[in-house]
Coordinates of C-alpha atoms and ligand atoms in Angstrom, one line a residue:
M769 CA 126.2 122.1 84.7
A770 CA 129.6 121.1 85.4
E771 CA 130.8 118.6 83.4
V772 CA 131.1 115.3 85.1
V773 CA 134.3 113.5 85.3
T774 CA 135.7 110.1 86.8
R775 CA 138.3 108.1 86.1
N776 CA 136.9 105.4 87.6
K777 CA 138.3 102.7 85.2
K778 CA 135.5 99.9 85.8
L779 CA 132.6 102.1 86.4
L780 CA 133.8 103.7 82.3
D781 CA 133.9 100.3 81.0
W782 CA 130.8 99.5 82.9
V783 CA 128.6 102.8 81.1
N784 CA 130.2 102.1 77.5
E785 CA 128.9 98.6 78.0
V786 CA 125.5 99.6 78.9
K787 CA 125.5 102.0 76.5
E788 CA 126.0 99.5 73.8
L789 CA 123.9 96.8 75.4
C790 CA 120.6 99.2 75.4
T791 CA 121.3 101.8 72.7
P792 CA 120.4 105.5 74.0
K793 CA 119.5 108.1 71.9
E794 CA 122.3 110.2 74.2
V795 CA 124.0 109.8 78.0
H796 CA 123.4 112.1 80.8
W797 CA 126.0 111.8 83.8
C798 CA 124.1 113.2 86.7
D799 CA 125.8 116.0 88.4
G800 CA 123.0 116.1 91.3
S801 CA 122.6 120.2 90.9
E802 CA 120.0 122.5 91.5
A803 CA 120.2 123.4 87.7
E804 CA 119.9 119.5 86.4
K805 CA 117.0 118.8 88.8
A806 CA 115.2 121.8 87.4
L807 CA 116.1 120.6 83.4
L808 CA 114.8 117.0 84.8
I809 CA 112.1 118.4 86.1
E810 CA 111.2 120.5 83.2
R811 CA 111.4 117.1 80.5
M812 CA 109.0 116.0 82.6
L813 CA 106.2 118.6 82.5
E814 CA 106.8 118.4 78.8
T815 CA 106.3 114.8 78.4
K816 CA 103.1 115.1 81.1
T817 CA 104.9 112.2 83.7
L818 CA 104.8 115.6 86.0
K819 CA 102.1 117.8 87.1
K820 CA 103.4 121.4 89.1
L821 CA 101.3 122.5 92.1
N822 CA 99.9 125.3 93.0
P823 CA 102.7 127.2 94.0
Q824 CA 100.8 129.3 96.7
K825 CA 99.2 125.7 98.5
R826 CA 102.6 123.8 97.8
P827 CA 105.8 125.3 96.8
D828 CA 108.5 123.8 94.5
S829 CA 106.2 120.5 94.0
Y830 CA 105.0 117.6 91.8
W831 CA 102.4 115.1 90.6
A832 CA 103.1 112.1 89.4
G833 CA 100.3 109.6 88.0
S834 CA 101.9 106.2 87.1
D835 CA 100.5 103.8 84.4
P836 CA 97.6 102.0 86.8
R837 CA 99.2 98.3 86.3
D838 CA 102.7 100.1 87.6
V839 CA 101.6 101.1 91.9
A840 CA 103.9 99.1 93.8
R841 CA 106.9 96.9 94.5
V842 CA 106.3 93.4 92.5
E843 CA 107.6 90.1 94.4
D844 CA 106.2 87.7 92.5
R845 CA 108.1 89.3 89.7
T846 CA 112.1 90.0 92.2
F847 CA 115.1 87.5 92.3
I848 CA 117.4 85.8 94.3
C849 CA 120.4 84.9 91.8
S850 CA 122.9 82.9 94.3
E851 CA 124.8 80.2 92.5
R852 CA 123.0 78.2 94.8
E853 CA 119.0 77.5 95.0
S854 CA 119.5 76.6 98.8
D855 CA 121.5 80.3 99.4
A856 CA 118.3 82.6 98.1
G857 CA 116.3 80.4 100.5
P858 CA 112.7 79.2 100.7
S859 CA 111.5 83.3 100.9
N860 CA 113.0 84.0 97.9
N861 CA 112.4 83.6 93.9
W862 CA 115.4 82.2 92.4
R863 CA 117.2 81.7 89.1
E864 CA 120.4 80.2 88.3
P865 CA 122.6 82.9 87.4
S866 CA 124.1 82.7 83.7
E867 CA 120.5 81.7 82.9
M868 CA 118.7 85.0 84.2
R869 CA 121.6 86.9 82.6
E870 CA 120.8 85.8 79.0
T871 CA 117.0 86.9 80.1
L872 CA 118.2 90.3 80.9
K873 CA 120.8 90.7 78.2
S874 CA 118.1 90.1 75.6
L875 CA 115.0 92.6 77.3
F876 CA 117.8 95.4 77.9
R877 CA 119.1 95.0 74.5
G878 CA 117.9 98.4 72.4
S879 CA 115.2 99.1 75.8
M880 CA 116.7 102.5 75.7
A881 CA 116.3 104.0 72.4
G882 CA 114.9 107.5 71.9
R883 CA 115.7 108.3 75.0
T884 CA 118.3 110.0 77.6
M885 CA 120.3 107.1 79.5
Y886 CA 121.0 109.3 83.1
V887 CA 124.4 108.1 85.0
V888 CA 123.3 108.3 88.5
P889 CA 126.1 107.9 91.3
F890 CA 124.7 107.7 94.8
S891 CA 125.8 106.7 98.1
M892 CA 123.6 105.3 100.5
G893 CA 124.8 106.5 104.2
P894 CA 127.1 110.1 104.2
I895 CA 128.6 110.4 101.7
G896 CA 132.7 109.3 102.5
S897 CA 131.8 107.8 105.8
K898 CA 133.8 104.3 105.1
F899 CA 130.2 102.4 106.2
S900 CA 128.2 104.0 103.6
L901 CA 127.6 101.7 100.5
I902 CA 128.3 103.4 96.7
G903 CA 125.9 102.5 93.8
I904 CA 125.8 103.8 90.4
E905 CA 122.2 104.2 89.0
I906 CA 122.0 103.3 84.8
T907 CA 118.3 104.7 85.0
D908 CA 116.1 105.6 81.0
S909 CA 113.8 107.0 83.6
A910 CA 114.0 111.6 84.3
Y911 CA 111.0 110.7 87.3
V912 CA 114.1 107.6 88.4
A913 CA 116.9 110.0 88.5
V914 CA 115.2 113.2 90.6
S915 CA 113.7 111.0 92.8
M916 CA 116.9 109.6 93.3
G917 CA 118.4 112.5 94.1
I918 CA 115.7 112.9 96.6
M919 CA 116.2 110.1 98.6
A920 CA 119.6 109.3 98.9
R921 CA 122.8 112.0 98.3
M922 CA 123.4 111.4 94.8
G923 CA 125.7 113.4 91.9
Q924 CA 129.8 114.4 91.1
E925 CA 130.6 114.4 94.7
V926 CA 129.9 110.4 95.4
L927 CA 132.2 109.8 92.0
G928 CA 135.0 112.2 93.5
V929 CA 134.8 109.7 96.8
L930 CA 134.9 106.8 94.4
G931 CA 138.3 108.2 93.2
E932 CA 140.0 105.9 90.3
D933 CA 139.7 102.6 91.9
G934 CA 136.8 102.3 94.3
E935 CA 134.0 99.8 94.9
F936 CA 130.4 100.4 93.6
V937 CA 127.3 98.1 92.8
P938 CA 126.5 98.9 89.3
A939 CA 122.5 99.1 89.5
L940 CA 121.5 98.7 86.0
H941 CA 117.3 100.2 85.2
S942 CA 115.3 100.3 82.2
V943 CA 111.9 100.6 82.1
G944 CA 111.5 99.2 78.9
A945 CA 109.8 101.0 76.3
P946 CA 112.1 102.1 73.6
L947 CA 110.9 104.8 71.4
A948 CA 111.2 104.2 67.8
E949 CA 112.0 107.2 65.4
G950 CA 109.4 109.8 65.8
Q951 CA 107.4 108.1 68.3
T952 CA 105.7 110.0 70.9
D953 CA 106.3 109.0 75.0
V954 CA 103.8 108.3 77.2
P955 CA 104.0 109.8 80.4
W956 CA 104.8 106.8 82.1
P957 CA 106.5 104.0 80.3
C958 CA 107.1 100.9 81.3
N959 CA 106.9 97.1 80.4
P960 CA 103.9 95.7 82.9
D961 CA 104.1 92.7 81.5
N962 CA 108.1 91.7 81.7
R963 CA 109.5 93.1 84.6
Y964 CA 111.8 91.6 86.2
I965 CA 113.7 92.6 89.8
V966 CA 116.7 90.8 89.9
H967 CA 120.1 90.4 92.7
F968 CA 123.4 89.4 92.0
P969 CA 124.4 89.2 95.4
E970 CA 127.7 87.3 94.9
T971 CA 128.7 89.5 92.9
R972 CA 126.5 92.6 94.1
E973 CA 124.9 93.4 91.4
I974 CA 121.0 95.0 90.7
W975 CA 119.2 94.6 87.5
S976 CA 116.1 96.0 86.9
Y977 CA 113.1 96.1 84.0
G978 CA 110.1 97.0 83.4
S979 CA 108.9 99.2 86.2
G980 CA 109.2 102.8 86.7
Y981 CA 107.8 102.7 90.1
G982 CA 109.4 103.6 93.9
G983 CA 111.3 99.9 95.1
N984 CA 111.2 98.2 91.9
A985 CA 113.4 101.5 90.1
L986 CA 115.1 103.5 93.2
L987 CA 117.4 100.6 93.3
G988 CA 119.6 102.2 95.9
K989 CA 116.7 101.7 98.9
K990 CA 115.2 98.4 99.0
C991 CA 117.6 97.0 95.8
L992 CA 121.0 98.2 97.9
A993 CA 120.1 98.9 101.4
L994 CA 118.2 95.7 101.9
R995 CA 119.0 92.8 99.7
I996 CA 122.2 93.6 98.6
A997 CA 123.3 95.4 101.9
S998 CA 121.9 92.4 103.6
V999 CA 124.7 89.8 102.7
V1000 CA 127.5 92.4 103.0
A1001 CA 126.2 92.6 106.6
R1002 CA 126.7 89.2 107.4
D1003 CA 130.3 88.8 105.4
E1004 CA 131.2 91.6 107.5
G1005 CA 129.6 90.8 110.4
W1006 CA 127.0 94.5 110.9
L1007 CA 123.1 94.3 110.2
A1008 CA 121.3 96.1 107.3
E1009 CA 117.9 95.9 108.7
H1010 CA 114.3 97.2 107.9
M1011 CA 113.9 99.4 110.3
L1012 CA 113.1 102.8 111.4
I1013 CA 115.0 104.8 113.7
L1014 CA 114.0 107.6 116.5
K1015 CA 115.4 109.5 119.5
L1016 CA 113.6 109.7 122.4
T1017 CA 114.3 112.1 124.8
S1018 CA 112.4 112.5 128.3
P1019 CA 111.7 115.6 130.5
Q1020 CA 114.9 115.1 132.1
G1021 CA 116.1 115.4 129.0
V1022 CA 117.8 111.6 128.9
V1023 CA 118.0 110.7 125.4
K1024 CA 117.5 107.5 123.8
Y1025 CA 117.5 106.1 120.3
V1026 CA 115.5 102.9 119.7
A1027 CA 115.3 100.9 116.4
G1028 CA 112.0 99.6 115.0
A1029 CA 111.1 96.4 112.4
F1030 CA 106.9 96.9 111.2
P1031 CA 105.9 95.0 108.4
S1032 CA 103.8 97.0 105.8
A1033 CA 100.7 98.6 107.5
C1034 CA 102.2 99.0 110.9
G1035 CA 102.7 102.4 111.4
K1036 CA 106.0 102.3 111.4
T1037 CA 106.5 106.0 109.7
N1038 CA 103.9 107.3 112.1
L1039 CA 106.0 106.2 114.6
A1040 CA 109.4 107.1 113.5
M1041 CA 107.9 111.2 113.3
V1042 CA 105.0 110.2 116.7
V1043 CA 104.4 113.6 118.4
P1044 CA 104.4 112.4 122.6
T1045 CA 101.2 113.1 124.1
L1046 CA 103.5 113.0 127.8
P1047 CA 104.2 116.3 128.8
G1048 CA 107.9 116.8 128.5
W1049 CA 109.2 113.8 126.4
S1050 CA 110.0 114.3 122.7
V1051 CA 110.8 111.7 119.5
E1052 CA 113.0 113.0 116.7
T1053 CA 113.4 111.1 113.6
V1054 CA 117.0 109.3 112.3
G1055 CA 114.9 107.3 109.4
D1056 CA 111.8 105.9 109.0
D1057 CA 112.9 102.5 106.7
I1058 CA 116.1 101.2 106.8
C1059 CA 119.0 100.8 109.5
W1060 CA 122.2 99.8 109.5
M1061 CA 124.2 98.8 112.6
R1062 CA 127.4 97.6 113.5
F1063 CA 129.3 97.3 116.4
G1064 CA 131.5 100.7 117.5
E1065 CA 134.4 100.5 119.5
D1066 CA 132.4 100.7 122.7
G1067 CA 130.7 97.5 122.2
Q1068 CA 127.9 99.1 121.1
L1069 CA 125.6 99.1 118.5
W1070 CA 125.2 102.3 116.2
A1071 CA 122.4 103.0 113.4
V1072 CA 122.3 104.6 110.1
N1073 CA 119.8 105.1 108.3
P1074 CA 121.7 105.3 104.8
E1075 CA 118.5 107.6 102.7
A1076 CA 118.7 110.6 102.1
G1077 CA 114.8 111.4 102.3
F1078 CA 111.5 109.7 103.2
F1079 CA 108.7 107.6 100.4
G1080 CA 106.1 107.8 102.2
V1081 CA 102.7 105.8 101.9
A1082 CA 100.0 109.2 101.6
P1083 CA 96.7 108.3 102.3
G1084 CA 96.6 107.9 106.0
T1085 CA 98.2 110.9 106.7
S1086 CA 96.6 113.2 108.4
E1087 CA 97.1 116.0 111.2
K1088 CA 95.9 113.1 113.6
T1089 CA 98.1 110.3 112.5
N1090 CA 100.8 112.2 111.5
P1091 CA 101.5 116.1 112.1
N1092 CA 105.0 115.8 111.8
A1093 CA 105.0 114.1 108.1
L1094 CA 102.4 116.5 106.6
H1095 CA 104.4 119.8 107.9
T1096 CA 107.4 118.3 105.2
L1097 CA 105.3 117.5 103.1
G1098 CA 104.2 121.0 102.7
K1099 CA 107.4 121.5 99.9
E1100 CA 109.3 119.9 97.3
T1101 CA 107.8 117.1 97.3
I1102 CA 106.8 114.6 94.7
F1103 CA 103.4 113.1 95.0
T1104 CA 102.8 110.0 93.1
N1105 CA 99.2 108.4 92.2
T1106 CA 97.4 111.2 95.0
A1107 CA 94.5 112.4 93.9
L1108 CA 94.1 116.0 92.8
T1109 CA 91.7 118.9 93.9
S1110 CA 90.4 122.1 91.4
D1111 CA 93.2 124.0 92.8
G1112 CA 96.2 122.5 92.0
D1113 CA 96.7 120.7 95.0
I1114 CA 96.8 117.1 96.3
W1115 CA 94.3 114.9 98.1
W1116 CA 94.3 111.5 99.5
E1117 CA 91.7 109.3 101.8
G1118 CA 92.6 110.8 105.2
L1119 CA 93.8 114.1 104.6
S1120 CA 90.2 115.3 105.5
D1121 CA 87.2 113.7 106.7
E1122 CA 85.1 114.7 103.5
P1123 CA 86.5 114.7 100.2
P1124 CA 86.8 118.5 98.8
A1125 CA 84.6 118.8 95.8
G1126 CA 86.0 118.9 91.9
L1127 CA 89.0 116.1 92.6
I1128 CA 90.8 114.1 90.1
D1129 CA 91.7 110.9 91.1
W1130 CA 95.2 108.8 90.2
K1131 CA 93.9 108.1 87.2
G1132 CA 93.3 111.8 85.8
N1133 CA 89.0 110.9 85.7
P1134 CA 86.9 113.6 87.6
W1135 CA 85.9 111.3 90.8
T1136 CA 83.3 111.6 93.4
K1137 CA 82.6 109.8 96.2
D1138 CA 80.2 107.6 94.0
S1139 CA 83.2 106.4 92.2
A1140 CA 84.3 103.2 91.7
G1141 CA 87.4 103.0 93.5
P1142 CA 89.2 105.3 95.8
A1143 CA 90.4 108.7 94.3
S1144 CA 94.2 108.5 95.4
H1145 CA 95.7 105.4 95.2
P1146 CA 96.2 103.5 98.6
N1147 CA 99.9 102.8 97.4
A1148 CA 100.6 106.5 96.5
R1149 CA 103.9 108.2 98.0
F1150 CA 105.7 111.0 98.6
T1151 CA 109.1 111.7 97.8
V1152 CA 110.7 114.5 100.1
S1153 CA 114.2 115.0 101.6
V1154 CA 114.1 114.4 105.5
T1155 CA 115.7 117.3 105.7
N1156 CA 112.5 118.8 104.9
G1157 CA 110.8 117.2 107.7
P1158 CA 110.5 119.2 111.5
S1159 CA 111.0 116.0 113.0
I1160 CA 114.4 115.2 111.5
A1161 CA 117.4 114.6 114.7
P1162 CA 120.4 116.8 113.9
E1163 CA 122.5 114.1 114.5
W1164 CA 120.5 112.3 111.7
E1165 CA 123.9 112.5 109.6
D1166 CA 126.1 111.6 111.5
P1167 CA 128.8 109.2 109.6
R1168 CA 129.7 107.8 113.0
G1169 CA 125.1 106.5 113.5
V1170 CA 123.7 106.7 117.5
P1171 CA 124.0 104.3 119.9
I1172 CA 120.5 101.9 119.8
S1173 CA 119.5 100.5 123.4
A1174 CA 116.6 98.7 122.5
I1175 CA 114.9 97.2 119.3
L1176 CA 111.2 96.9 118.4
F1177 CA 110.2 94.8 116.7
G1178 CA 106.0 95.4 116.0
G1179 CA 103.0 94.3 114.2
R1180 CA 99.2 94.2 113.9
R1181 CA 97.9 91.7 115.8
A1182 CA 94.2 92.2 116.7
S1183 CA 94.3 89.4 119.8
L1184 CA 97.5 86.6 121.8
V1185 CA 100.2 89.7 121.4
P1186 CA 100.9 92.1 124.5
L1187 CA 100.7 95.8 123.7
V1188 CA 104.5 95.9 124.3
T1189 CA 107.1 92.7 125.5
E1190 CA 110.3 92.2 126.6
A1191 CA 112.6 89.3 125.6
R1192 CA 114.4 87.8 128.2
D1193 CA 117.8 87.9 126.3
W1194 CA 118.8 88.3 122.9
E1195 CA 118.3 85.2 121.8
H1196 CA 114.5 85.6 123.1
G1197 CA 114.4 88.4 121.3
V1198 CA 115.7 86.3 118.1
F1199 CA 112.9 84.2 118.1
L1200 CA 110.3 87.0 118.4
G1201 CA 111.5 88.2 115.6
S1202 CA 112.2 85.4 113.7
V1203 CA 108.6 84.7 114.4
L1204 CA 106.6 88.2 113.3
A1205 CA 103.5 88.3 111.9
S1206 CA 100.8 91.0 111.2
E1207 CA 97.4 90.4 109.8
T1208 CA 97.0 92.0 106.5
T1209 CA 94.9 95.2 105.6
A1210 CA 92.4 95.9 103.4
A1211 CA 95.5 98.1 101.7
A1212 CA 97.0 94.9 101.3
D1213 CA 97.3 92.3 99.1
G1214 CA 95.7 89.3 100.3
K1215 CA 92.7 88.7 102.7
V1216 CA 91.5 91.0 105.2
G1217 CA 92.3 89.3 108.8
N1218 CA 94.9 87.3 107.3
L1219 CA 97.9 86.3 109.7
R1220 CA 101.3 86.5 107.4
R1221 CA 104.7 85.3 109.4
D1222 CA 107.0 88.6 108.1
P1223 CA 110.4 87.8 110.2
F1224 CA 111.9 90.6 111.3
A1225 CA 109.6 92.3 108.3
M1226 CA 112.2 91.5 106.3
L1227 CA 110.6 89.0 104.4
P1228 CA 110.3 90.8 100.4
F1229 CA 113.8 91.7 101.6
C1230 CA 116.5 89.1 102.8
G1231 CA 119.2 88.9 100.0
Y1232 CA 120.0 85.9 101.4
N1233 CA 118.5 82.5 103.1
M1234 CA 116.1 83.5 105.6
A1235 CA 117.2 80.7 108.0
D1236 CA 120.8 82.0 107.8
Y1237 CA 119.9 85.2 108.3
F1238 CA 118.4 84.7 112.2
G1239 CA 121.7 82.5 112.1
H1240 CA 123.7 86.0 111.4
W1241 CA 121.5 88.0 113.8
L1242 CA 122.3 85.2 116.4
K1243 CA 126.1 85.1 115.6
I1244 CA 125.9 89.1 116.4
G1245 CA 124.5 88.4 119.5
A1246 CA 126.8 85.6 120.5
G1247 CA 129.8 87.8 120.2
A1248 CA 129.1 90.8 121.8
D1249 CA 129.1 92.2 125.2
Q1250 CA 126.1 91.2 126.5
S1251 CA 125.1 94.1 128.9
K1252 CA 125.4 96.1 125.7
L1253 CA 123.0 95.2 123.7
P1254 CA 120.2 96.6 123.0
K1255 CA 116.9 94.9 124.5
I1256 CA 114.1 93.8 122.4
F1257 CA 110.7 94.5 122.2
L1258 CA 107.8 93.1 120.3
V1259 CA 105.2 95.6 120.4
N1260 CA 101.5 95.6 119.4
W1261 CA 99.0 98.5 118.7
F1262 CA 96.0 96.9 117.1
R1263 CA 95.3 94.9 120.1
R1264 CA 91.1 94.1 120.0
S1265 CA 88.0 93.5 123.0
E1266 CA 86.3 90.4 122.2
Q1267 CA 84.1 93.0 121.1
G1268 CA 86.3 94.2 118.4
K1269 CA 87.6 97.7 119.5
F1270 CA 90.9 98.7 120.0
L1271 CA 92.2 98.5 123.3
W1272 CA 94.9 101.3 122.9
P1273 CA 94.3 104.7 121.9
G1274 CA 97.8 104.1 119.3
Y1275 CA 99.7 107.7 117.7
G1276 CA 100.9 110.0 120.3
D1277 CA 100.2 107.8 122.9
N1278 CA 102.6 104.9 121.9
A1279 CA 105.4 107.2 123.7
R1280 CA 103.8 106.1 126.7
V1281 CA 105.1 102.4 126.1
L1282 CA 108.5 104.4 124.8
E1283 CA 108.6 105.7 128.1
W1284 CA 107.9 101.6 129.6
V1285 CA 110.6 100.5 127.3
A1286 CA 113.7 103.3 128.2
K1287 CA 112.8 102.6 132.0
R1288 CA 112.9 98.3 131.1
V1289 CA 116.4 99.7 129.4
D1290 CA 117.7 101.7 132.6
G1291 CA 116.3 98.8 134.5
S1292 CA 114.2 101.6 136.6
V1293 CA 110.5 99.9 136.2
G1294 CA 110.0 96.5 136.8
Y1295 CA 107.9 94.0 135.2
Q1296 CA 105.7 90.4 135.2
E1297 CA 106.7 87.3 133.2
N1298 CA 104.7 85.3 131.2
A1299 CA 104.6 82.8 128.3
L1300 CA 105.3 85.0 125.7
G1301 CA 108.4 87.4 127.8
R1302 CA 108.0 89.7 130.4
V1303 CA 105.0 92.3 130.4
P1304 CA 104.4 95.3 131.9
E1305 CA 103.1 95.7 135.4
P1306 CA 100.3 96.7 136.8
G1307 CA 100.5 100.5 136.8
G1308 CA 103.9 100.1 135.3
I1309 CA 103.1 102.2 132.0
N1310 CA 102.0 105.9 132.4
T1311 CA 98.0 106.6 131.8
D1312 CA 98.3 109.9 133.5
G1313 CA 95.7 111.8 131.2
L1314 CA 94.7 108.8 129.4
S1315 CA 91.6 107.6 129.8
I1316 CA 91.8 103.8 130.0
T1317 CA 90.0 101.0 132.5
D1318 CA 91.9 98.9 134.5
E1319 CA 90.4 95.7 132.8
A1320 CA 91.7 97.4 129.4
L1321 CA 95.4 97.4 130.4
E1322 CA 95.1 94.0 132.4
E1323 CA 93.3 92.2 128.9
L1324 CA 96.0 94.5 126.9
V1325 CA 98.9 92.3 128.5
R1326 CA 97.0 89.4 129.3
V1327 CA 98.1 86.0 126.5
D1328 CA 95.5 83.4 126.5
G1329 CA 96.1 79.8 126.4
E1330 CA 94.3 78.0 123.6
L1331 CA 95.3 81.5 120.8
L1332 CA 98.8 80.9 122.6
S1333 CA 98.2 77.1 121.1
D1334 CA 97.3 77.4 118.3
E1335 CA 100.1 80.3 118.0
V1336 CA 103.0 77.4 118.3
A1337 CA 101.0 75.7 115.9
S1338 CA 101.3 78.3 113.4
I1339 CA 105.2 79.1 114.3
R1340 CA 105.8 75.2 114.0
E1341 CA 104.7 75.2 109.9
H1342 CA 106.3 78.9 109.6
Y1343 CA 109.7 77.1 110.8
S1344 CA 109.1 74.4 108.9
Q1345 CA 110.1 75.6 105.4
F1346 CA 113.3 76.3 106.6
G1347 CA 114.3 73.0 107.4
E1348 CA 117.4 71.7 108.2
K1349 CA 118.7 74.9 108.2
L1350 CA 116.4 76.9 110.5
P1351 CA 119.0 77.6 113.7
E1352 CA 118.7 75.2 116.6
A1353 CA 118.9 78.0 119.1
L1354 CA 115.4 79.2 118.3
A1355 CA 114.2 75.7 117.1
K1356 CA 115.1 75.7 121.4
Q1357 CA 112.8 78.7 122.4
L1358 CA 110.1 77.5 119.7
S1359 CA 109.9 74.3 122.0
I1360 CA 110.4 76.3 125.2
L1361 CA 107.5 78.1 124.4
A1362 CA 105.4 75.0 123.6
E1363 CA 105.9 73.4 126.8
A1364 CA 104.8 77.0 128.6
A1365 CA 101.8 76.9 125.9
S1366 CA 101.0 73.5 127.0
K1367 CA 100.4 74.7 130.6
S1368 CA 98.6 77.5 130.8
Ligands
SAT577 O1 108.3 100.6 97.5 S1 109.1 100.9 98.1 O2 109.9 99.4 97.6 O3 110.3 101.5 98.0 C1 108.3 101.1 99.6 C2 107.5 99.5 99.9 O4 107.2 99.2 99.1 O5 107.6 99.6 100.9
MN578 MN1 109.9 100.0 104.0

């Protein structure tokens, strides 16, 4: 492995400081090479953190089983430590920064004893692009170092770009499980009783303690590319969003780029990789989770995917729901908390109708259909490079990004919300985003069928006061050439009939909605107006080859007056948490809706 060097004084000083605080047994600067990845994997095979999968079935792929207490992001242990509490806002946990620093320092003191401290330089966005943000994650987890190498551009090249005086976001991570002299390690070290996922937005720092899982530990993703980046974006006049980016091509070869925000369990990754049922149409993926948008010199909003990998939910992924994802996972993938088959492959609920015989569940125990609980954890994940996927758009790493024509906000709503609704203008679109809501499913915490407001799908990811964030969106629109702004749409694939049946087939047929969106962008199809916005006219959605009744189509765009009144009351309650900070434009949008509800 090459000797890694940097002359960045701030970085060298910080690494020394952390080394003194955390007292690791050694320091390893990650160069991002294949040889290094092989070495770290070797170490993880030794500690049983990883199991190698059957290379005949799934070449260069590994399975990890986490500590059962460390299986997901921990929102109640996630903190925004701004100087003023009001800058964190009602949707974030806040702690006074200097107090939190003291707490963290005492936790990190000696926390890496007996472990290797990895210094992981990474770039969110293409290396060297002026729009990218550089982070340095210091971690005592080889699993995190290897995963960061998949999820971001990682290694020596990043240090080259950083140079002697480049800026970076310091991101310190420890699993919080120091090893005493001679103590053997466990496969998944963590400290579930002492977890802290902490952000200091003013000084742009991240500190994460006690968890080795996903967004808690891979600090480039939600912590940097969303929570910290949202603050940077506010200060610099751009948007850091929890959105997919897809490339839609019509049979005539006309390309439109679409961004979309969806709360969890709404099929965001599936949509980013969707295979259209409409002949001649294609969808390619630019990103499946995070989208940074800036105005180009042409006045349009241009989007980049700052990530380099997919960290997706495995259960439910199948030939039917997401064939592109399945093909992406054919090799070079790390699976975490899926079940294992007797022939050394992986399995999860939904992969096949019948579970194969001889399964080992995600906790490592033999599993049959009679066992309590699922074979695979509902939040089991795959970690894989985006370049593995058949659906990746060739321009996915163009440093300029791609010009966005439409923004979708989607939720899971059994009633009220139409299949697709176009916002009347940007301000109305921001209103729709600010009240975005989804019904919780069995896979998520909370009661099934409960409505959770998740504005812009950013509730757990906005690094500052959500009301100020709404204001920032309004400001972005107000300062722009209106004719060049993306059109904003609210979509809902999950509307049900009174008998409880899904009215819309979903999956590949969602491309029919994308077609309507593209036509609305061009102005080549009309609309009808209702209380929520602009919906398709009868015959507006292309249903060629689809067996769906006219009544179902009508029902799919109908807005029920009584339900709308309930919705207005629920939005009022949602807005009340923001008090005086709620932008006036949104209060005005709500009164327009209330007025329409009272008439319908
Ligand atoms: O664990 S992550 O935050 O990376 C994924 C998610 O919860 O959406
Ligand atoms: Mn996400």
